[in-house]
PDB file of C-alpha atoms in Angstrom:
ATOM      1  CA  MET N   1      93.249 113.493 113.070  1.00 76.00           C
ATOM      2  CA  PHE N   2      92.215 116.036 110.455  1.00 90.00           C
ATOM      3  CA  LYS N   3      95.483 117.908 110.123  1.00 89.00           C
ATOM      4  CA  ASP N   4      96.571 118.452 106.508  1.00 94.00           C
ATOM      5  CA  LEU N   5      93.436 116.697 105.229  1.00 97.00           C
ATOM      6  CA  PHE N   6      93.523 118.672 101.971  1.00 98.00           C
ATOM      7  CA  SER N   7      97.275 119.216 101.805  1.00 98.00           C
ATOM      8  CA  LEU N   8      99.296 118.221  98.735  1.00 98.00           C
ATOM      9  CA  GLN N   9     102.581 119.155 100.353  1.00 98.00           C
ATOM     10  CA  GLY N  10     105.541 117.787  98.412  1.00 97.00           C
ATOM     11  CA  ARG N  11     103.512 115.899  95.820  1.00 98.00           C
ATOM     12  CA  VAL N  12     104.278 115.672  92.127  1.00 98.00           C
ATOM     13  CA  ALA N  13     101.466 115.961  89.589  1.00 98.00           C
ATOM     14  CA  VAL N  14     100.858 115.918  85.851  1.00 98.00           C
ATOM     15  CA  VAL N  15      97.909 117.893  84.476  1.00 98.00           C
ATOM     16  CA  THR N  16      97.296 117.423  80.761  1.00 98.00           C
ATOM     17  CA  GLY N  17      95.808 120.374  78.925  1.00 97.00           C
ATOM     18  CA  GLY N  18      97.025 122.512  81.799  1.00 96.00           C
ATOM     19  CA  SER N  19      97.817 125.748  80.004  1.00 96.00           C
ATOM     20  CA  ARG N  20      94.274 127.150  80.164  1.00 95.00           C
ATOM     21  CA  GLY N  21      90.726 126.631  81.362  1.00 94.00           C
ATOM     22  CA  ILE N  22      89.939 123.774  83.724  1.00 96.00           C
ATOM     23  CA  GLY N  23      93.478 122.362  83.524  1.00 97.00           C
ATOM     24  CA  ARG N  24      94.991 125.632  84.626  1.00 97.00           C
ATOM     25  CA  MET N  25      92.473 125.907  87.487  1.00 97.00           C
ATOM     26  CA  ILE N  26      93.494 122.471  88.729  1.00 98.00           C
ATOM     27  CA  ALA N  27      97.234 123.096  88.353  1.00 98.00           C
ATOM     28  CA  ALA N  28      96.929 126.344  90.303  1.00 98.00           C
ATOM     29  CA  GLY N  29      94.904 124.633  93.023  1.00 98.00           C
ATOM     30  CA  PHE N  30      97.496 121.896  93.449  1.00 98.00           C
ATOM     31  CA  LEU N  31     100.306 124.408  93.762  1.00 98.00           C
ATOM     32  CA  ALA N  32      98.282 126.463  96.244  1.00 98.00           C
ATOM     33  CA  GLN N  33      97.978 123.360  98.446  1.00 98.00           C
ATOM     34  CA  GLY N  34     101.710 122.729  98.485  1.00 98.00           C
ATOM     35  CA  ALA N  35     102.460 120.522  95.485  1.00 98.00           C
ATOM     36  CA  ALA N  36     106.204 120.501  94.855  1.00 98.00           C
ATOM     37  CA  ARG N  37     105.999 120.203  91.068  1.00 98.00           C
ATOM     38  CA  VAL N  38     103.102 120.292  88.634  1.00 98.00           C
ATOM     39  CA  TYR N  39     103.836 119.386  85.023  1.00 98.00           C
ATOM     40  CA  ILE N  40     101.391 120.807  82.491  1.00 98.00           C
ATOM     41  CA  THR N  41     100.997 119.818  78.862  1.00 97.00           C
ATOM     42  CA  ALA N  42      99.550 121.613  75.859  1.00 96.00           C
ATOM     43  CA  ARG N  43      99.975 121.475  72.094  1.00 93.00           C
ATOM     44  CA  LYS N  44     101.028 125.123  71.852  1.00 94.00           C
ATOM     45  CA  ALA N  45     104.392 125.772  73.453  1.00 96.00           C
ATOM     46  CA  PRO N  46     104.092 129.545  74.034  1.00 96.00           C
ATOM     47  CA  ALA N  47     100.831 129.227  75.985  1.00 96.00           C
ATOM     48  CA  CYS N  48     102.115 126.260  77.977  1.00 97.00           C
ATOM     49  CA  GLU N  49     105.351 127.980  78.900  1.00 97.00           C
ATOM     50  CA  ALA N  50     103.617 131.262  79.757  1.00 97.00           C
ATOM     51  CA  THR N  51     101.208 129.522  82.130  1.00 98.00           C
ATOM     52  CA  ALA N  52     104.015 127.569  83.796  1.00 98.00           C
ATOM     53  CA  LYS N  53     105.964 130.771  84.364  1.00 98.00           C
ATOM     54  CA  GLU N  54     102.932 132.592  85.783  1.00 98.00           C
ATOM     55  CA  LEU N  55     101.942 129.790  88.168  1.00 98.00           C
ATOM     56  CA  THR N  56     105.512 129.265  89.369  1.00 98.00           C
ATOM     57  CA  ALA N  57     105.754 132.973  90.197  1.00 97.00           C
ATOM     58  CA  GLU N  58     102.430 132.952  92.042  1.00 97.00           C
ATOM     59  CA  TYR N  59     102.835 129.856  94.225  1.00 96.00           C
ATOM     60  CA  GLY N  60     105.503 128.104  96.255  1.00 92.00           C
ATOM     61  CA  GLY N  61     105.917 125.051  94.062  1.00 96.00           C
ATOM     62  CA  GLU N  62     107.189 124.778  90.510  1.00 98.00           C
ATOM     63  CA  CYS N  63     105.019 124.537  87.410  1.00 98.00           C
ATOM     64  CA  ILE N  64     106.841 122.956  84.496  1.00 98.00           C
ATOM     65  CA  ALA N  65     105.744 123.166  80.867  1.00 98.00           C
ATOM     66  CA  LEU N  66     105.895 120.099  78.635  1.00 98.00           C
ATOM     67  CA  PRO N  67     104.427 121.227  75.293  1.00 97.00           C
ATOM     68  CA  ILE N  68     103.616 117.841  73.780  1.00 97.00           C
ATOM     69  CA  ASP N  69     100.659 116.803  71.631  1.00 96.00           C
ATOM     70  CA  ILE N  70      99.278 113.742  73.417  1.00 97.00           C
ATOM     71  CA  SER N  71      96.512 112.990  70.916  1.00 96.00           C
ATOM     72  CA  THR N  72      98.706 110.257  69.382  1.00 96.00           C
ATOM     73  CA  MET N  73     100.481 107.239  70.842  1.00 98.00           C
ATOM     74  CA  ALA N  74     103.810 108.816  69.900  1.00 98.00           C
ATOM     75  CA  GLY N  75     102.943 111.908  71.922  1.00 98.00           C
ATOM     76  CA  ILE N  76     101.755 109.824  74.883  1.00 98.00           C
ATOM     77  CA  GLU N  77     104.992 107.854  74.874  1.00 98.00           C
ATOM     78  CA  MET N  78     107.039 111.060  74.572  1.00 98.00           C
ATOM     79  CA  LEU N  79     105.317 112.608  77.593  1.00 98.00           C
ATOM     80  CA  ALA N  80     105.654 109.434  79.659  1.00 98.00           C
ATOM     81  CA  ALA N  81     109.353 109.172  78.824  1.00 98.00           C
ATOM     82  CA  GLU N  82     109.919 112.799  79.799  1.00 98.00           C
ATOM     83  CA  ILE N  83     108.166 112.340  83.145  1.00 98.00           C
ATOM     84  CA  LYS N  84     110.033 109.119  83.921  1.00 98.00           C
ATOM     85  CA  LYS N  85     113.320 110.815  83.079  1.00 98.00           C
ATOM     86  CA  ARG N  86     112.589 113.578  85.585  1.00 98.00           C
ATOM     87  CA  GLU N  87     110.580 111.813  88.310  1.00 98.00           C
ATOM     88  CA  PRO N  88     111.010 108.359  89.847  1.00 97.00           C
ATOM     89  CA  LYS N  89     107.565 108.710  91.425  1.00 98.00           C
ATOM     90  CA  LEU N  90     104.337 110.379  90.315  1.00 98.00           C
ATOM     91  CA  ASP N  91     101.647 111.088  92.902  1.00 98.00           C
ATOM     92  CA  ILE N  92      98.863 112.496  90.721  1.00 98.00           C
ATOM     93  CA  LEU N  93      97.837 112.256  87.069  1.00 98.00           C
ATOM     94  CA  VAL N  94      94.982 114.462  85.857  1.00 98.00           C
ATOM     95  CA  ASN N  95      93.682 113.504  82.417  1.00 98.00           C
ATOM     96  CA  ASN N  96      92.177 116.834  81.395  1.00 98.00           C
ATOM     97  CA  ALA N  97      93.215 117.408  77.769  1.00 97.00           C
ATOM     98  CA  GLY N  98      90.167 117.188  75.545  1.00 95.00           C
ATOM     99  CA  ALA N  99      88.504 118.195  72.303  1.00 95.00           C
ATOM    100  CA  ALA N 100      84.974 118.752  71.023  1.00 95.00           C
ATOM    101  CA  TRP N 101      83.334 118.689  67.608  1.00 95.00           C
ATOM    102  CA  GLY N 102      79.878 119.816  66.594  1.00 95.00           C
ATOM    103  CA  ALA N 103      78.059 119.028  63.350  1.00 97.00           C
ATOM    104  CA  GLU N 104      74.593 118.003  62.269  1.00 97.00           C
ATOM    105  CA  PHE N 105      73.862 114.289  62.371  1.00 96.00           C
ATOM    106  CA  ASP N 106      73.720 113.867  58.604  1.00 97.00           C
ATOM    107  CA  GLU N 107      76.957 115.799  58.127  1.00 97.00           C
ATOM    108  CA  PHE N 108      79.041 114.562  61.088  1.00 97.00           C
ATOM    109  CA  PRO N 109      82.500 113.608  59.748  1.00 98.00           C
ATOM    110  CA  GLU N 110      84.625 110.625  60.666  1.00 98.00           C
ATOM    111  CA  SER N 111      87.525 113.005  61.328  1.00 97.00           C
ATOM    112  CA  GLY N 112      85.490 114.802  63.991  1.00 97.00           C
ATOM    113  CA  TRP N 113      84.556 111.496  65.573  1.00 98.00           C
ATOM    114  CA  ASP N 114      88.098 110.119  65.636  1.00 98.00           C
ATOM    115  CA  LYS N 115      89.753 113.321  66.868  1.00 97.00           C
ATOM    116  CA  VAL N 116      87.444 113.597  69.867  1.00 98.00           C
ATOM    117  CA  MET N 117      87.345 109.908  70.783  1.00 98.00           C
ATOM    118  CA  ASN N 118      91.125 109.585  70.556  1.00 97.00           C
ATOM    119  CA  LEU N 119      91.955 112.518  72.816  1.00 97.00           C
ATOM    120  CA  ASN N 120      89.020 112.260  75.229  1.00 98.00           C
ATOM    121  CA  LEU N 121      88.904 108.502  75.710  1.00 98.00           C
ATOM    122  CA  LYS N 122      91.936 106.743  74.248  1.00 98.00           C
ATOM    123  CA  THR N 123      94.578 109.123  75.597  1.00 98.00           C
ATOM    124  CA  PRO N 124      93.518 108.933  79.291  1.00 98.00           C
ATOM    125  CA  PHE N 125      93.739 105.145  79.235  1.00 98.00           C
ATOM    126  CA  PHE N 126      97.054 104.841  77.443  1.00 98.00           C
ATOM    127  CA  LEU N 127      98.672 107.716  79.331  1.00 98.00           C
ATOM    128  CA  ALA N 128      97.740 106.131  82.665  1.00 98.00           C
ATOM    129  CA  LYS N 129      99.141 102.852  81.346  1.00 98.00           C
ATOM    130  CA  ALA N 130     102.367 104.554  80.209  1.00 98.00           C
ATOM    131  CA  LEU N 131     102.781 106.230  83.616  1.00 98.00           C
ATOM    132  CA  ALA N 132     101.770 103.212  85.678  1.00 98.00           C
ATOM    133  CA  ALA N 133     105.343 102.556  86.876  1.00 98.00           C
ATOM    134  CA  PRO N 134     105.934 105.958  88.545  1.00 98.00           C
ATOM    135  CA  LEU N 135     102.347 105.948  89.876  1.00 98.00           C
ATOM    136  CA  ARG N 136     102.893 102.523  91.448  1.00 98.00           C
ATOM    137  CA  ALA N 137     106.233 103.685  92.835  1.00 98.00           C
ATOM    138  CA  ALA N 138     104.510 106.572  94.638  1.00 98.00           C
ATOM    139  CA  ALA N 139     101.539 104.563  95.858  1.00 98.00           C
ATOM    140  CA  SER N 140     101.020 102.998  99.268  1.00 98.00           C
ATOM    141  CA  ALA N 141      98.069 101.984 101.412  1.00 97.00           C
ATOM    142  CA  GLU N 142      98.725 104.999 103.635  1.00 97.00           C
ATOM    143  CA  ARG N 143      99.037 107.422 100.705  1.00 98.00           C
ATOM    144  CA  PRO N 144      97.655 106.134  97.428  1.00 98.00           C
ATOM    145  CA  ALA N 145      98.561 107.639  94.086  1.00 98.00           C
ATOM    146  CA  LYS N 146      95.720 109.282  92.177  1.00 98.00           C
ATOM    147  CA  VAL N 147      94.415 109.296  88.622  1.00 98.00           C
ATOM    148  CA  ILE N 148      91.680 111.888  88.042  1.00 98.00           C
ATOM    149  CA  ASN N 149      89.844 111.832  84.725  1.00 98.00           C
ATOM    150  CA  ILE N 150      88.056 115.003  83.645  1.00 98.00           C
ATOM    151  CA  ALA N 151      84.764 113.908  82.133  1.00 98.00           C
ATOM    152  CA  SER N 152      81.727 116.176  81.619  1.00 97.00           C
ATOM    153  CA  ILE N 153      78.062 116.381  82.505  1.00 96.00           C
ATOM    154  CA  ASP N 154      77.569 115.749  78.782  1.00 96.00           C
ATOM    155  CA  GLY N 155      78.471 112.157  79.620  1.00 97.00           C
ATOM    156  CA  ILE N 156      75.575 112.050  82.089  1.00 96.00           C
ATOM    157  CA  PHE N 157      72.771 113.945  80.374  1.00 92.00           C
ATOM    158  CA  VAL N 158      72.012 115.075  76.824  1.00 92.00           C
ATOM    159  CA  ASN N 159      72.652 118.709  75.977  1.00 88.00           C
ATOM    160  CA  PRO N 160      70.962 120.437  73.010  1.00 89.00           C
ATOM    161  CA  PHE N 161      74.093 120.554  70.858  1.00 91.00           C
ATOM    162  CA  GLU N 162      74.964 117.961  68.215  1.00 96.00           C
ATOM    163  CA  THR N 163      78.325 117.009  69.697  1.00 96.00           C
ATOM    164  CA  TYR N 164      77.924 113.268  69.201  1.00 97.00           C
ATOM    165  CA  SER N 165      81.494 112.107  69.725  1.00 98.00           C
ATOM    166  CA  TYR N 166      81.932 114.419  72.720  1.00 97.00           C
ATOM    167  CA  HIS N 167      78.864 112.961  74.452  1.00 97.00           C
ATOM    168  CA  ALA N 168      79.994 109.418  73.700  1.00 98.00           C
ATOM    169  CA  SER N 169      83.594 109.994  74.751  1.00 98.00           C
ATOM    170  CA  LYS N 170      82.666 111.527  78.105  1.00 98.00           C
ATOM    171  CA  ALA N 171      80.112 108.827  78.906  1.00 98.00           C
ATOM    172  CA  GLY N 172      82.771 106.277  78.003  1.00 98.00           C
ATOM    173  CA  LEU N 173      85.341 108.005  80.205  1.00 98.00           C
ATOM    174  CA  ILE N 174      83.014 107.842  83.206  1.00 98.00           C
ATOM    175  CA  HIS N 175      82.637 104.093  82.792  1.00 98.00           C
ATOM    176  CA  LEU N 176      86.329 103.656  81.964  1.00 98.00           C
ATOM    177  CA  THR N 177      87.075 105.394  85.268  1.00 98.00           C
ATOM    178  CA  ARG N 178      85.165 102.647  87.094  1.00 98.00           C
ATOM    179  CA  ARG N 179      86.958  99.892  85.215  1.00 98.00           C
ATOM    180  CA  MET N 180      90.401 101.395  85.745  1.00 98.00           C
ATOM    181  CA  ALA N 181      89.591 101.911  89.414  1.00 98.00           C
ATOM    182  CA  ALA N 182      88.660  98.258  89.808  1.00 98.00           C
ATOM    183  CA  LYS N 183      92.048  97.211  88.435  1.00 98.00           C
ATOM    184  CA  LEU N 184      94.383  99.788  89.930  1.00 98.00           C
ATOM    185  CA  ILE N 185      93.071  99.945  93.497  1.00 98.00           C
ATOM    186  CA  ALA N 186      94.992  96.711  94.131  1.00 98.00           C
ATOM    187  CA  ASP N 187      98.155  98.734  93.467  1.00 98.00           C
ATOM    188  CA  HIS N 188      96.960 101.529  95.795  1.00 98.00           C
ATOM    189  CA  ILE N 189      96.185 103.801  92.845  1.00 98.00           C
ATOM    190  CA  VAL N 190      92.825 105.504  93.303  1.00 98.00           C
ATOM    191  CA  VAL N 191      91.053 106.377  90.052  1.00 98.00           C
ATOM    192  CA  SER N 192      88.166 108.853  90.080  1.00 98.00           C
ATOM    193  CA  ALA N 193      86.645 111.480  87.797  1.00 98.00           C
ATOM    194  CA  ILE N 194      85.151 114.952  87.746  1.00 98.00           C
ATOM    195  CA  ALA N 195      82.200 115.857  85.525  1.00 98.00           C
ATOM    196  CA  PRO N 196      82.264 119.651  85.123  1.00 96.00           C
ATOM    197  CA  GLY N 197      79.325 121.757  84.056  1.00 93.00           C
ATOM    198  CA  PRO N 198      79.714 125.264  82.614  1.00 92.00           C
ATOM    199  CA  PHE N 199      83.106 126.836  83.306  1.00 90.00           C
ATOM    200  CA  ALA N 200      84.609 129.706  81.343  1.00 82.00           C
ATOM    201  CA  SER N 201      87.208 128.323  78.943  1.00 71.00           C
ATOM    202  CA  ASP N 202      88.301 128.359  75.328  1.00 69.00           C
ATOM    203  CA  MET N 203      86.410 125.103  74.862  1.00 70.00           C
ATOM    204  CA  ASN N 204      83.222 126.362  76.516  1.00 66.00           C
ATOM    205  CA  THR N 205      83.080 129.752  74.843  1.00 69.00           C
ATOM    206  CA  VAL N 206      79.359 130.071  75.574  1.00 72.00           C
ATOM    207  CA  ALA N 207      80.010 130.038  79.332  1.00 68.00           C
ATOM    208  CA  ARG N 208      83.029 132.281  78.855  1.00 67.00           C
ATOM    209  CA  ASP N 209      81.357 134.902  76.688  1.00 69.00           C
ATOM    210  CA  HIS N 210      77.741 134.709  77.900  1.00 66.00           C
ATOM    211  CA  ALA N 211      78.059 133.824  81.582  1.00 74.00           C
ATOM    212  CA  GLU N 212      74.896 135.632  82.668  1.00 79.00           C
ATOM    213  CA  GLN N 213      72.736 133.885  80.075  1.00 81.00           C
ATOM    214  CA  VAL N 214      74.188 130.465  80.889  1.00 84.00           C
ATOM    215  CA  ALA N 215      73.707 131.098  84.617  1.00 85.00           C
ATOM    216  CA  GLN N 216      69.964 131.371  84.079  1.00 84.00           C
ATOM    217  CA  ARG N 217      69.907 127.682  83.133  1.00 87.00           C
ATOM    218  CA  VAL N 218      71.952 126.562  86.146  1.00 91.00           C
ATOM    219  CA  PRO N 219      70.102 125.755  89.407  1.00 92.00           C
ATOM    220  CA  ALA N 220      72.899 127.481  91.385  1.00 92.00           C
ATOM    221  CA  GLN N 221      72.318 130.552  89.161  1.00 91.00           C
ATOM    222  CA  ARG N 222      75.973 130.998  88.184  1.00 93.00           C
ATOM    223  CA  ILE N 223      78.713 129.355  86.174  1.00 91.00           C
ATOM    224  CA  GLY N 224      81.610 127.610  87.866  1.00 93.00           C
ATOM    225  CA  THR N 225      84.627 129.458  89.257  1.00 95.00           C
ATOM    226  CA  ASP N 226      88.295 128.551  89.550  1.00 95.00           C
ATOM    227  CA  GLU N 227      87.721 127.725  93.218  1.00 97.00           C
ATOM    228  CA  ASP N 228      84.902 125.306  92.391  1.00 97.00           C
ATOM    229  CA  MET N 229      87.048 123.287  90.011  1.00 97.00           C
ATOM    230  CA  ALA N 230      90.258 123.453  92.037  1.00 98.00           C
ATOM    231  CA  GLY N 231      88.359 122.480  95.178  1.00 98.00           C
ATOM    232  CA  ALA N 232      86.977 119.291  93.638  1.00 98.00           C
ATOM    233  CA  ALA N 233      90.374 118.290  92.244  1.00 98.00           C
ATOM    234  CA  ILE N 234      92.171 119.036  95.518  1.00 98.00           C
ATOM    235  CA  TYR N 235      89.613 116.937  97.383  1.00 98.00           C
ATOM    236  CA  LEU N 236      90.151 113.927  95.146  1.00 98.00           C
ATOM    237  CA  ALA N 237      93.937 114.331  94.993  1.00 98.00           C
ATOM    238  CA  SER N 238      94.469 114.780  98.738  1.00 98.00           C
ATOM    239  CA  ARG N 239      94.016 112.558 101.794  1.00 98.00           C
ATOM    240  CA  ALA N 240      90.393 113.709 101.861  1.00 98.00           C
ATOM    241  CA  GLY N 241      89.667 111.716  98.698  1.00 98.00           C
ATOM    242  CA  ASP N 242      91.606 108.529  99.409  1.00 98.00           C
ATOM    243  CA  TYR N 243      88.429 106.463  99.893  1.00 98.00           C
ATOM    244  CA  VAL N 244      86.632 107.817  96.803  1.00 98.00           C
ATOM    245  CA  VAL N 245      87.294 104.992  94.343  1.00 98.00           C
ATOM    246  CA  GLY N 246      85.773 104.834  90.861  1.00 98.00           C
ATOM    247  CA  ALA N 247      83.329 107.657  91.527  1.00 98.00           C
ATOM    248  CA  THR N 248      82.587 110.653  89.324  1.00 98.00           C
ATOM    249  CA  VAL N 249      82.093 113.917  91.205  1.00 98.00           C
ATOM    250  CA  THR N 250      79.688 116.202  89.376  1.00 98.00           C
ATOM    251  CA  VAL N 251      80.649 119.886  89.634  1.00 97.00           C
ATOM    252  CA  ASP N 252      77.927 121.661  87.703  1.00 96.00           C
ATOM    253  CA  GLY N 253      75.796 123.816  89.978  1.00 95.00           C
ATOM    254  CA  GLY N 254      73.003 121.236  89.883  1.00 94.00           C
ATOM    255  CA  ILE N 255      72.387 120.870  86.136  1.00 93.00           C
ATOM    256  CA  ALA N 256      72.611 117.083  86.001  1.00 93.00           C
ATOM    257  CA  TYR N 257      70.998 116.130  89.307  1.00 93.00           C
ATOM    258  CA  ALA N 258      69.232 119.120  90.865  1.00 93.00           C
ATOM    259  CA  ARG N 259      66.523 119.818  88.299  1.00 84.00           C
ATOM    260  CA  THR N 260      63.397 117.955  87.310  1.00 79.00           C
ATOM    261  CA  GLY N 261      62.842 116.296  83.970  1.00 70.00           C
ATOM    262  CA  LEU N 262      59.668 118.344  83.434  1.00 63.00           C
ATOM    263  CA  GLU N 263      61.363 121.679  84.008  1.00 61.00           C
ATOM    264  CA  GLY N 264      60.167 124.284  81.564  1.00 52.00           C
ATOM    265  CA  MET N 265      56.775 122.612  80.935  1.00 49.00           C
ATOM    266  CA  ARG N 266      54.880 125.626  82.246  1.00 50.00           C
ATOM    267  CA  GLU N 267      56.649 127.935  79.823  1.00 48.00           C
ATOM    268  CA  ARG N 268      55.562 125.807  76.860  1.00 43.00           C
ATOM    269  CA  LYS N 269      51.877 125.761  77.829  1.00 43.00           C
TER     270      LYS N 269
END
């Protein structure tokens, strides 16, 4: 009954923002579980191609670089056309590409708002829409296709940083995940999300460069590892996650849900 519960043998996936950080962790995890092909995107071609080459050499499947900027509708359509040209069916789409912007409230620019909201919230919706045909072609009641949106715990709780559009975009993505799930489950496409906490990446440079200090604020007393992120994504992408519809899995060592609201009161007395 439980044979191959977490296997991705033979599946085809797209991981946006897959050249580094969380995207790379997920792409590597999929390949390690038997994915046949994992397409990764990034704006910078050299980094994207280098990661694809490294992951292909390390695992049995093939990692393929598609260096396309998907922050615009033109880029989204270009990526979708490239995938459709190569693959009649798409088993898994991971919407991971994202951006952040920090500025004080009185100085926060419209450009910083639009850049973050477009890539973090608009792109996941329109890319899933553009790839709906190959996702539907792969989907069945016995083996649904998957869309996994990478949100953030910043969409669940308020961090100390003035990253207004990032907070809003990730909260919006969590709710968008529910709405997309409600629509697409009829086509046997399961939509879910992951809300990561601190993982070392070029976006989260604090966790990357000051892991020990960040770990002190995490109930689990460490930052996330590649295995933590890959494990959550593999779970949702595989047979194990077929019945997890519209949910957001929080992978944060307990920051959002395993601490009390009055934590730190004693220190302030």
